[in-house]
Amino acid sequence: MQALRALPDAETLAASVSDRDRSAVAKALNLLDDKRPEARHRAAHLLAALPKQRLYSSGHLVGLTGPPGVGKSSLTAALVRVWRERGLSVGILAVDPSSPISGGALLGDRLRMLSGALDASVFIRSLACRGEFGGLSAEVWPMSLVMLAAFDIVLVETVGVGQKEIDVSKLTDTTCFVAQPASGDSIQFLKAGIMEIPHVLVVNKADVGIAARKTLAELRASLQPPAHAEDWEVPALAASATVGTGIEELVDSIEAHRTWLVTRGLLAPVRQGFQAEWIIKRLLEEFGRFGLEQLGGRSRLLSDLLEAQGPPFEQYDALRHRLLARWHEQN
Ligand SMILES: Nc1nc2c(ncn2[C@@H]2O[C@H](COP(=O)(O)OP(=O)(O)OP(=O)(O)O)[C@@H](O)[C@H]2O)c(=O)[nH]1
Ligand SMILES: [Mg+2]
């Protein structure tokens, strides 16, 4: 209770987050991580008080995923430098499978090594993954919303080798998969349709030479041409996070995908869709399939949620109460 009393009220915190106050962002993220009922109540108010336009119609949520050691953190640091040069602020959520402390520290070190990359407009938060969302912690969605209210770019770094990427692509506007030179795994996953096709593919460590070029050629060959001219054509690039080649092109490709979404009016619906999926996933975890059926079934719920478009915790709690009331009536 002590810690909660020390917090400013949800509206004040939301206003400070929107003013890009870093310590407010840190406090807001702590609040979302707090499982106590009073904290959850405040977190719901906080999310409801954030400017809707920022959460659903602006900024860019970028996912960076790939196998362990492929260079995601190094690439993050290189990307941050370019974004900063372009005047954009960046919030980073690093979902670390092992240790939230060492993961964040490592990323911080990488960023510090790139002189000038780590300034007041770059914010890093490390999250331990708790086995949900195929490696993504349940808080990633609400935390992304808080970060979107405060930063131009929100980058989510997650480790994934195959199927796990599917879940990242359900939480970020643009998913970027980082492939390892001379590793056939990702190509096999793509070909077999096990891996959700990312929006941007990049072979890192291009400085190793021939092996990277070969992998890039194989990846390009394994990408299906789009069925419709209107579909997004997935770019496959080579980059070197350590040498710094291909980074501007990577930033341009990531930006091009956002432009593609915006010109088709897809940014808001895509994010509302992530939120609806996040709510359904939580309901499924708490009440199982039977619970979902009682609420009208998955597809009905999905369309109801997309239509209603409220803040995430409010929508979730309303459904939860509806279900509990129903069960109470029946027994
Ligand atoms: N040669 C070469 N090595 C690189 C490049 N990028 C990263 N590395 C090296 O690859 C190793 C792993 O880099 P990280 O950036 O920690 O990779 P990661 O994907 O974030 O790793 P995890 O978070 O542990 O999954 C480090 O030793 C880096 O120095 C690159 O472009 N070229
Ligand atoms: Mg890393």
PDB file of N, CA and C in Angstrom, residues 207-293:
ATOM      1  N   ASP A 207      28.995  -8.846 -42.725  1.00  0.00           N
ATOM      2  CA  ASP A 207      30.459  -8.715 -42.810  1.00  0.00           C
ATOM      3  C   ASP A 207      31.170 -10.065 -42.906  1.00  0.00           C
ATOM      4  N   VAL A 208      30.463 -11.169 -42.592  1.00  0.00           N
ATOM      5  CA  VAL A 208      31.127 -12.476 -42.731  1.00  0.00           C
ATOM      6  C   VAL A 208      31.258 -12.874 -44.201  1.00  0.00           C
ATOM      7  N   GLY A 209      30.571 -12.151 -45.086  1.00  0.00           N
ATOM      8  CA  GLY A 209      30.789 -12.349 -46.523  1.00  0.00           C
ATOM      9  C   GLY A 209      29.899 -13.375 -47.175  1.00  0.00           C
ATOM     10  N   ILE A 210      30.510 -14.341 -47.830  1.00  0.00           N
ATOM     11  CA  ILE A 210      29.815 -15.275 -48.719  1.00  0.00           C
ATOM     12  C   ILE A 210      28.635 -15.994 -48.055  1.00  0.00           C
ATOM     13  N   ALA A 211      28.809 -16.428 -46.806  1.00  0.00           N
ATOM     14  CA  ALA A 211      27.738 -17.177 -46.123  1.00  0.00           C
ATOM     15  C   ALA A 211      26.486 -16.311 -45.985  1.00  0.00           C
ATOM     16  N   ALA A 212      26.674 -15.021 -45.700  1.00  0.00           N
ATOM     17  CA  ALA A 212      25.522 -14.119 -45.551  1.00  0.00           C
ATOM     18  C   ALA A 212      24.842 -13.904 -46.903  1.00  0.00           C
ATOM     19  N   ARG A 213      25.654 -13.749 -47.952  1.00  0.00           N
ATOM     20  CA  ARG A 213      25.073 -13.530 -49.289  1.00  0.00           C
ATOM     21  C   ARG A 213      24.263 -14.751 -49.726  1.00  0.00           C
ATOM     22  N   LYS A 214      24.790 -15.924 -49.415  1.00  0.00           N
ATOM     23  CA  LYS A 214      24.121 -17.167 -49.796  1.00  0.00           C
ATOM     24  C   LYS A 214      22.776 -17.283 -49.051  1.00  0.00           C
ATOM     25  N   THR A 215      22.801 -17.001 -47.762  1.00  0.00           N
ATOM     26  CA  THR A 215      21.566 -17.079 -46.961  1.00  0.00           C
ATOM     27  C   THR A 215      20.535 -16.074 -47.467  1.00  0.00           C
ATOM     28  N   LEU A 216      21.003 -14.880 -47.815  1.00  0.00           N
ATOM     29  CA  LEU A 216      20.085 -13.863 -48.328  1.00  0.00           C
ATOM     30  C   LEU A 216      19.428 -14.344 -49.622  1.00  0.00           C
ATOM     31  N   ALA A 217      20.218 -14.919 -50.501  1.00  0.00           N
ATOM     32  CA  ALA A 217      19.675 -15.418 -51.780  1.00  0.00           C
ATOM     33  C   ALA A 217      18.648 -16.521 -51.516  1.00  0.00           C
ATOM     34  N   GLU A 218      18.946 -17.408 -50.560  1.00  0.00           N
ATOM     35  CA  GLU A 218      18.012 -18.499 -50.249  1.00  0.00           C
ATOM     36  C   GLU A 218      16.716 -17.965 -49.640  1.00  0.00           C
ATOM     37  N   LEU A 219      16.862 -16.976 -48.768  1.00  0.00           N
ATOM     38  CA  LEU A 219      15.669 -16.386 -48.151  1.00  0.00           C
ATOM     39  C   LEU A 219      14.795 -15.717 -49.204  1.00  0.00           C
ATOM     40  N   ARG A 220      15.425 -14.991 -50.100  1.00  0.00           N
ATOM     41  CA  ARG A 220      14.656 -14.319 -51.161  1.00  0.00           C
ATOM     42  C   ARG A 220      13.908 -15.337 -52.007  1.00  0.00           C
ATOM     43  N   ALA A 221      14.598 -16.442 -52.293  1.00  0.00           N
ATOM     44  CA  ALA A 221      13.974 -17.474 -53.121  1.00  0.00           C
ATOM     45  C   ALA A 221      12.805 -18.142 -52.393  1.00  0.00           C
ATOM     46  N   SER A 222      12.884 -18.205 -51.064  1.00  0.00           N
ATOM     47  CA  SER A 222      11.824 -18.899 -50.331  1.00  0.00           C
ATOM     48  C   SER A 222      10.601 -18.027 -50.078  1.00  0.00           C
ATOM     49  N   LEU A 223      10.734 -16.723 -50.318  1.00  0.00           N
ATOM     50  CA  LEU A 223       9.586 -15.825 -50.108  1.00  0.00           C
ATOM     51  C   LEU A 223       8.641 -15.935 -51.291  1.00  0.00           C
ATOM     52  N   GLN A 224       7.406 -16.210 -50.991  1.00  0.00           N
ATOM     53  CA  GLN A 224       6.403 -16.283 -52.053  1.00  0.00           C
ATOM     54  C   GLN A 224       6.149 -14.886 -52.603  1.00  0.00           C
ATOM     55  N   PRO A 225       6.004 -14.756 -53.917  1.00  0.00           N
ATOM     56  CA  PRO A 225       5.587 -13.436 -54.397  1.00  0.00           C
ATOM     57  C   PRO A 225       4.160 -13.173 -53.924  1.00  0.00           C
ATOM     58  N   PRO A 226       3.809 -11.922 -53.629  1.00  0.00           N
ATOM     59  CA  PRO A 226       2.460 -11.662 -53.109  1.00  0.00           C
ATOM     60  C   PRO A 226       1.374 -12.057 -54.107  1.00  0.00           C
ATOM     61  N   ALA A 227       0.271 -12.534 -53.563  1.00  0.00           N
ATOM     62  CA  ALA A 227      -0.832 -12.993 -54.410  1.00  0.00           C
ATOM     63  C   ALA A 227      -1.518 -11.818 -55.113  1.00  0.00           C
ATOM     64  N   HIS A 228      -1.587 -10.667 -54.437  1.00  0.00           N
ATOM     65  CA  HIS A 228      -2.233  -9.496 -55.027  1.00  0.00           C
ATOM     66  C   HIS A 228      -1.216  -8.369 -55.133  1.00  0.00           C
ATOM     67  N   ALA A 229      -1.385  -7.554 -56.141  1.00  0.00           N
ATOM     68  CA  ALA A 229      -0.469  -6.429 -56.326  1.00  0.00           C
ATOM     69  C   ALA A 229      -0.521  -5.497 -55.117  1.00  0.00           C
ATOM     70  N   GLU A 230      -1.676  -5.518 -54.420  1.00  0.00           N
ATOM     71  CA  GLU A 230      -1.878  -4.637 -53.269  1.00  0.00           C
ATOM     72  C   GLU A 230      -1.162  -5.139 -52.011  1.00  0.00           C
ATOM     73  N   ASP A 231      -0.740  -6.400 -52.021  1.00  0.00           N
ATOM     74  CA  ASP A 231      -0.104  -6.975 -50.831  1.00  0.00           C
ATOM     75  C   ASP A 231       1.263  -6.359 -50.592  1.00  0.00           C
ATOM     76  N   TRP A 232       1.666  -6.410 -49.340  1.00  0.00           N
ATOM     77  CA  TRP A 232       3.007  -5.925 -48.961  1.00  0.00           C
ATOM     78  C   TRP A 232       4.053  -6.897 -49.502  1.00  0.00           C
ATOM     79  N   GLU A 233       5.028  -6.373 -50.189  1.00  0.00           N
ATOM     80  CA  GLU A 233       6.096  -7.213 -50.706  1.00  0.00           C
ATOM     81  C   GLU A 233       7.245  -7.226 -49.701  1.00  0.00           C
ATOM     82  N   VAL A 234       7.493  -8.374 -49.116  1.00  0.00           N
ATOM     83  CA  VAL A 234       8.478  -8.476 -48.025  1.00  0.00           C
ATOM     84  C   VAL A 234       9.898  -8.226 -48.533  1.00  0.00           C
ATOM     85  N   PRO A 235      10.562  -7.177 -48.042  1.00  0.00           N
ATOM     86  CA  PRO A 235      11.942  -6.980 -48.468  1.00  0.00           C
ATOM     87  C   PRO A 235      12.893  -7.890 -47.685  1.00  0.00           C
ATOM     88  N   ALA A 236      13.906  -8.410 -48.326  1.00  0.00           N
ATOM     89  CA  ALA A 236      14.941  -9.197 -47.645  1.00  0.00           C
ATOM     90  C   ALA A 236      16.264  -8.466 -47.854  1.00  0.00           C
ATOM     91  N   LEU A 237      16.897  -8.108 -46.754  1.00  0.00           N
ATOM     92  CA  LEU A 237      18.099  -7.280 -46.817  1.00  0.00           C
ATOM     93  C   LEU A 237      19.251  -7.937 -46.087  1.00  0.00           C
ATOM     94  N   ALA A 238      20.440  -7.418 -46.334  1.00  0.00           N
ATOM     95  CA  ALA A 238      21.614  -7.836 -45.563  1.00  0.00           C
ATOM     96  C   ALA A 238      22.104  -6.622 -44.782  1.00  0.00           C
ATOM     97  N   ALA A 239      22.579  -6.862 -43.569  1.00  0.00           N
ATOM     98  CA  ALA A 239      23.090  -5.750 -42.751  1.00  0.00           C
ATOM     99  C   ALA A 239      24.215  -6.256 -41.852  1.00  0.00           C
ATOM    100  N   SER A 240      24.986  -5.324 -41.386  1.00  0.00           N
ATOM    101  CA  SER A 240      25.971  -5.679 -40.359  1.00  0.00           C
ATOM    102  C   SER A 240      25.837  -4.674 -39.228  1.00  0.00           C
ATOM    103  N   ALA A 241      25.398  -5.194 -38.077  1.00  0.00           N
ATOM    104  CA  ALA A 241      25.207  -4.306 -36.927  1.00  0.00           C
ATOM    105  C   ALA A 241      26.547  -3.761 -36.451  1.00  0.00           C
ATOM    106  N   THR A 242      27.601  -4.575 -36.545  1.00  0.00           N
ATOM    107  CA  THR A 242      28.891  -4.135 -36.005  1.00  0.00           C
ATOM    108  C   THR A 242      29.612  -3.184 -36.960  1.00  0.00           C
ATOM    109  N   VAL A 243      29.539  -3.469 -38.265  1.00  0.00           N
ATOM    110  CA  VAL A 243      30.207  -2.582 -39.233  1.00  0.00           C
ATOM    111  C   VAL A 243      29.313  -1.366 -39.551  1.00  0.00           C
ATOM    112  N   GLY A 244      28.013  -1.581 -39.455  1.00  0.00           N
ATOM    113  CA  GLY A 244      27.085  -0.470 -39.694  1.00  0.00           C
ATOM    114  C   GLY A 244      26.556  -0.402 -41.117  1.00  0.00           C
ATOM    115  N   THR A 245      26.747  -1.450 -41.903  1.00  0.00           N
ATOM    116  CA  THR A 245      26.215  -1.423 -43.273  1.00  0.00           C
ATOM    117  C   THR A 245      24.768  -1.910 -43.293  1.00  0.00           C
ATOM    118  N   GLY A 246      24.009  -1.364 -44.219  1.00  0.00           N
ATOM    119  CA  GLY A 246      22.623  -1.811 -44.415  1.00  0.00           C
ATOM    120  C   GLY A 246      21.624  -1.314 -43.381  1.00  0.00           C
ATOM    121  N   ILE A 247      22.078  -0.513 -42.446  1.00  0.00           N
ATOM    122  CA  ILE A 247      21.176  -0.097 -41.356  1.00  0.00           C
ATOM    123  C   ILE A 247      20.167   0.960 -41.837  1.00  0.00           C
ATOM    124  N   GLU A 248      20.663   1.937 -42.614  1.00  0.00           N
ATOM    125  CA  GLU A 248      19.749   2.962 -43.148  1.00  0.00           C
ATOM    126  C   GLU A 248      18.654   2.293 -43.995  1.00  0.00           C
ATOM    127  N   GLU A 249      19.065   1.314 -44.804  1.00  0.00           N
ATOM    128  CA  GLU A 249      18.103   0.599 -45.667  1.00  0.00           C
ATOM    129  C   GLU A 249      17.086  -0.159 -44.810  1.00  0.00           C
ATOM    130  N   LEU A 250      17.574  -0.734 -43.717  1.00  0.00           N
ATOM    131  CA  LEU A 250      16.669  -1.463 -42.819  1.00  0.00           C
ATOM    132  C   LEU A 250      15.642  -0.509 -42.207  1.00  0.00           C
ATOM    133  N   VAL A 251      16.130   0.644 -41.755  1.00  0.00           N
ATOM    134  CA  VAL A 251      15.217   1.653 -41.190  1.00  0.00           C
ATOM    135  C   VAL A 251      14.206   2.080 -42.255  1.00  0.00           C
ATOM    136  N   ASP A 252      14.687   2.280 -43.487  1.00  0.00           N
ATOM    137  CA  ASP A 252      13.786   2.694 -44.573  1.00  0.00           C
ATOM    138  C   ASP A 252      12.717   1.635 -44.851  1.00  0.00           C
ATOM    139  N   SER A 253      13.117   0.366 -44.829  1.00  0.00           N
ATOM    140  CA  SER A 253      12.154  -0.712 -45.103  1.00  0.00           C
ATOM    141  C   SER A 253      11.102  -0.795 -44.004  1.00  0.00           C
ATOM    142  N   ILE A 254      11.557  -0.629 -42.757  1.00  0.00           N
ATOM    143  CA  ILE A 254      10.635  -0.678 -41.620  1.00  0.00           C
ATOM    144  C   ILE A 254       9.627   0.476 -41.740  1.00  0.00           C
ATOM    145  N   GLU A 255      10.142   1.642 -42.094  1.00  0.00           N
ATOM    146  CA  GLU A 255       9.301   2.830 -42.270  1.00  0.00           C
ATOM    147  C   GLU A 255       8.341   2.643 -43.459  1.00  0.00           C
ATOM    148  N   ALA A 256       8.854   2.029 -44.525  1.00  0.00           N
ATOM    149  CA  ALA A 256       8.012   1.823 -45.718  1.00  0.00           C
ATOM    150  C   ALA A 256       6.807   0.945 -45.376  1.00  0.00           C
ATOM    151  N   HIS A 257       7.013  -0.034 -44.489  1.00  0.00           N
ATOM    152  CA  HIS A 257       5.880  -0.885 -44.116  1.00  0.00           C
ATOM    153  C   HIS A 257       4.837  -0.100 -43.331  1.00  0.00           C
ATOM    154  N   ARG A 258       5.316   0.809 -42.488  1.00  0.00           N
ATOM    155  CA  ARG A 258       4.369   1.637 -41.743  1.00  0.00           C
ATOM    156  C   ARG A 258       3.564   2.519 -42.706  1.00  0.00           C
ATOM    157  N   THR A 259       4.270   3.114 -43.664  1.00  0.00           N
ATOM    158  CA  THR A 259       3.595   3.959 -44.651  1.00  0.00           C
ATOM    159  C   THR A 259       2.545   3.139 -45.407  1.00  0.00           C
ATOM    160  N   TRP A 260       2.913   1.911 -45.736  1.00  0.00           N
ATOM    161  CA  TRP A 260       1.995   1.009 -46.442  1.00  0.00           C
ATOM    162  C   TRP A 260       0.720   0.795 -45.604  1.00  0.00           C
ATOM    163  N   LEU A 261       0.901   0.573 -44.302  1.00  0.00           N
ATOM    164  CA  LEU A 261      -0.259   0.382 -43.416  1.00  0.00           C
ATOM    165  C   LEU A 261      -1.102   1.654 -43.328  1.00  0.00           C
ATOM    166  N   VAL A 262      -0.410   2.783 -43.151  1.00  0.00           N
ATOM    167  CA  VAL A 262      -1.118   4.053 -42.956  1.00  0.00           C
ATOM    168  C   VAL A 262      -1.912   4.437 -44.202  1.00  0.00           C
ATOM    169  N   THR A 263      -1.298   4.277 -45.386  1.00  0.00           N
ATOM    170  CA  THR A 263      -2.010   4.703 -46.597  1.00  0.00           C
ATOM    171  C   THR A 263      -3.248   3.847 -46.854  1.00  0.00           C
ATOM    172  N   ARG A 264      -3.265   2.650 -46.293  1.00  0.00           N
ATOM    173  CA  ARG A 264      -4.448   1.793 -46.448  1.00  0.00           C
ATOM    174  C   ARG A 264      -5.401   1.899 -45.263  1.00  0.00           C
ATOM    175  N   GLY A 265      -5.088   2.808 -44.355  1.00  0.00           N
ATOM    176  CA  GLY A 265      -5.949   2.992 -43.172  1.00  0.00           C
ATOM    177  C   GLY A 265      -5.925   1.790 -42.248  1.00  0.00           C
ATOM    178  N   LEU A 266      -4.799   1.074 -42.220  1.00  0.00           N
ATOM    179  CA  LEU A 266      -4.750  -0.180 -41.467  1.00  0.00           C
ATOM    180  C   LEU A 266      -4.138  -0.080 -40.073  1.00  0.00           C
ATOM    181  N   LEU A 267      -3.476   1.028 -39.770  1.00  0.00           N
ATOM    182  CA  LEU A 267      -2.749   1.081 -38.497  1.00  0.00           C
ATOM    183  C   LEU A 267      -3.683   0.887 -37.289  1.00  0.00           C
ATOM    184  N   ALA A 268      -4.752   1.687 -37.236  1.00  0.00           N
ATOM    185  CA  ALA A 268      -5.670   1.582 -36.090  1.00  0.00           C
ATOM    186  C   ALA A 268      -6.351   0.205 -36.032  1.00  0.00           C
ATOM    187  N   PRO A 269      -6.921  -0.284 -37.143  1.00  0.00           N
ATOM    188  CA  PRO A 269      -7.548  -1.612 -37.066  1.00  0.00           C
ATOM    189  C   PRO A 269      -6.576  -2.725 -36.678  1.00  0.00           C
ATOM    190  N   VAL A 270      -5.342  -2.631 -37.154  1.00  0.00           N
ATOM    191  CA  VAL A 270      -4.354  -3.654 -36.816  1.00  0.00           C
ATOM    192  C   VAL A 270      -4.105  -3.648 -35.304  1.00  0.00           C
ATOM    193  N   ARG A 271      -3.941  -2.463 -34.737  1.00  0.00           N
ATOM    194  CA  ARG A 271      -3.691  -2.390 -33.281  1.00  0.00           C
ATOM    195  C   ARG A 271      -4.914  -2.807 -32.474  1.00  0.00           C
ATOM    196  N   GLN A 272      -6.107  -2.416 -32.944  1.00  0.00           N
ATOM    197  CA  GLN A 272      -7.321  -2.859 -32.242  1.00  0.00           C
ATOM    198  C   GLN A 272      -7.410  -4.378 -32.288  1.00  0.00           C
ATOM    199  N   GLY A 273      -6.960  -4.942 -33.390  1.00  0.00           N
ATOM    200  CA  GLY A 273      -6.951  -6.403 -33.532  1.00  0.00           C
ATOM    201  C   GLY A 273      -6.001  -7.050 -32.543  1.00  0.00           C
ATOM    202  N   PHE A 274      -4.803  -6.464 -32.353  1.00  0.00           N
ATOM    203  CA  PHE A 274      -3.850  -7.012 -31.380  1.00  0.00           C
ATOM    204  C   PHE A 274      -4.481  -7.007 -29.999  1.00  0.00           C
ATOM    205  N   GLN A 275      -5.138  -5.890 -29.707  1.00  0.00           N
ATOM    206  CA  GLN A 275      -5.721  -5.748 -28.379  1.00  0.00           C
ATOM    207  C   GLN A 275      -6.822  -6.782 -28.150  1.00  0.00           C
ATOM    208  N   ALA A 276      -7.650  -6.965 -29.158  1.00  0.00           N
ATOM    209  CA  ALA A 276      -8.734  -7.948 -29.042  1.00  0.00           C
ATOM    210  C   ALA A 276      -8.143  -9.345 -28.824  1.00  0.00           C
ATOM    211  N   GLU A 277      -7.105  -9.669 -29.565  1.00  0.00           N
ATOM    212  CA  GLU A 277      -6.464 -10.990 -29.411  1.00  0.00           C
ATOM    213  C   GLU A 277      -5.854 -11.131 -28.013  1.00  0.00           C
ATOM    214  N   TRP A 278      -5.286 -10.055 -27.536  1.00  0.00           N
ATOM    215  CA  TRP A 278      -4.671 -10.056 -26.195  1.00  0.00           C
ATOM    216  C   TRP A 278      -5.741 -10.328 -25.135  1.00  0.00           C
ATOM    217  N   ILE A 279      -6.897  -9.680 -25.280  1.00  0.00           N
ATOM    218  CA  ILE A 279      -7.992  -9.867 -24.319  1.00  0.00           C
ATOM    219  C   ILE A 279      -8.511 -11.311 -24.387  1.00  0.00           C
ATOM    220  N   ILE A 280      -8.694 -11.812 -25.593  1.00  0.00           N
ATOM    221  CA  ILE A 280      -9.203 -13.179 -25.752  1.00  0.00           C
ATOM    222  C   ILE A 280      -8.222 -14.191 -25.159  1.00  0.00           C
ATOM    223  N   LYS A 281      -6.953 -13.955 -25.393  1.00  0.00           N
ATOM    224  CA  LYS A 281      -5.928 -14.849 -24.854  1.00  0.00           C
ATOM    225  C   LYS A 281      -5.972 -14.871 -23.323  1.00  0.00           C
ATOM    226  N   ARG A 282      -6.147 -13.710 -22.734  1.00  0.00           N
ATOM    227  CA  ARG A 282      -6.220 -13.651 -21.269  1.00  0.00           C
ATOM    228  C   ARG A 282      -7.479 -14.337 -20.742  1.00  0.00           C
ATOM    229  N   LEU A 283      -8.588 -14.136 -21.442  1.00  0.00           N
ATOM    230  CA  LEU A 283      -9.835 -14.794 -21.020  1.00  0.00           C
ATOM    231  C   LEU A 283      -9.692 -16.304 -21.111  1.00  0.00           C
ATOM    232  N   LEU A 284      -9.045 -16.731 -22.177  1.00  0.00           N
ATOM    233  CA  LEU A 284      -8.829 -18.163 -22.382  1.00  0.00           C
ATOM    234  C   LEU A 284      -7.970 -18.740 -21.267  1.00  0.00           C
ATOM    235  N   GLU A 285      -6.943 -17.996 -20.878  1.00  0.00           N
ATOM    236  CA  GLU A 285      -6.074 -18.461 -19.805  1.00  0.00           C
ATOM    237  C   GLU A 285      -6.827 -18.543 -18.477  1.00  0.00           C
ATOM    238  N   GLU A 286      -7.709 -17.559 -18.236  1.00  0.00           N
ATOM    239  CA  GLU A 286      -8.393 -17.530 -16.947  1.00  0.00           C
ATOM    240  C   GLU A 286      -9.608 -18.464 -16.895  1.00  0.00           C
ATOM    241  N   PHE A 287     -10.349 -18.538 -17.995  1.00  0.00           N
ATOM    242  CA  PHE A 287     -11.622 -19.276 -17.945  1.00  0.00           C
ATOM    243  C   PHE A 287     -11.702 -20.467 -18.883  1.00  0.00           C
ATOM    244  N   GLY A 288     -10.704 -20.654 -19.701  1.00  0.00           N
ATOM    245  CA  GLY A 288     -10.694 -21.805 -20.608  1.00  0.00           C
ATOM    246  C   GLY A 288     -11.669 -21.651 -21.771  1.00  0.00           C
ATOM    247  N   ARG A 289     -11.739 -22.681 -22.588  1.00  0.00           N
ATOM    248  CA  ARG A 289     -12.599 -22.643 -23.785  1.00  0.00           C
ATOM    249  C   ARG A 289     -14.069 -22.492 -23.425  1.00  0.00           C
ATOM    250  N   PHE A 290     -14.448 -23.142 -22.321  1.00  0.00           N
ATOM    251  CA  PHE A 290     -15.837 -23.077 -21.885  1.00  0.00           C
ATOM    252  C   PHE A 290     -16.230 -21.620 -21.614  1.00  0.00           C
ATOM    253  N   GLY A 291     -15.343 -20.889 -20.960  1.00  0.00           N
ATOM    254  CA  GLY A 291     -15.593 -19.475 -20.681  1.00  0.00           C
ATOM    255  C   GLY A 291     -15.806 -18.688 -21.964  1.00  0.00           C
ATOM    256  N   LEU A 292     -14.958 -18.933 -22.936  1.00  0.00           N
ATOM    257  CA  LEU A 292     -15.081 -18.223 -24.223  1.00  0.00           C
ATOM    258  C   LEU A 292     -16.421 -18.542 -24.890  1.00  0.00           C
ATOM    259  N   GLU A 293     -16.809 -19.820 -24.820  1.00  0.00           N
ATOM    260  CA  GLU A 293     -18.090 -20.219 -25.412  1.00  0.00           C
ATOM    261  C   GLU A 293     -19.247 -19.478 -24.750  1.00  0.00           C
TER     262      GLU A 293
END
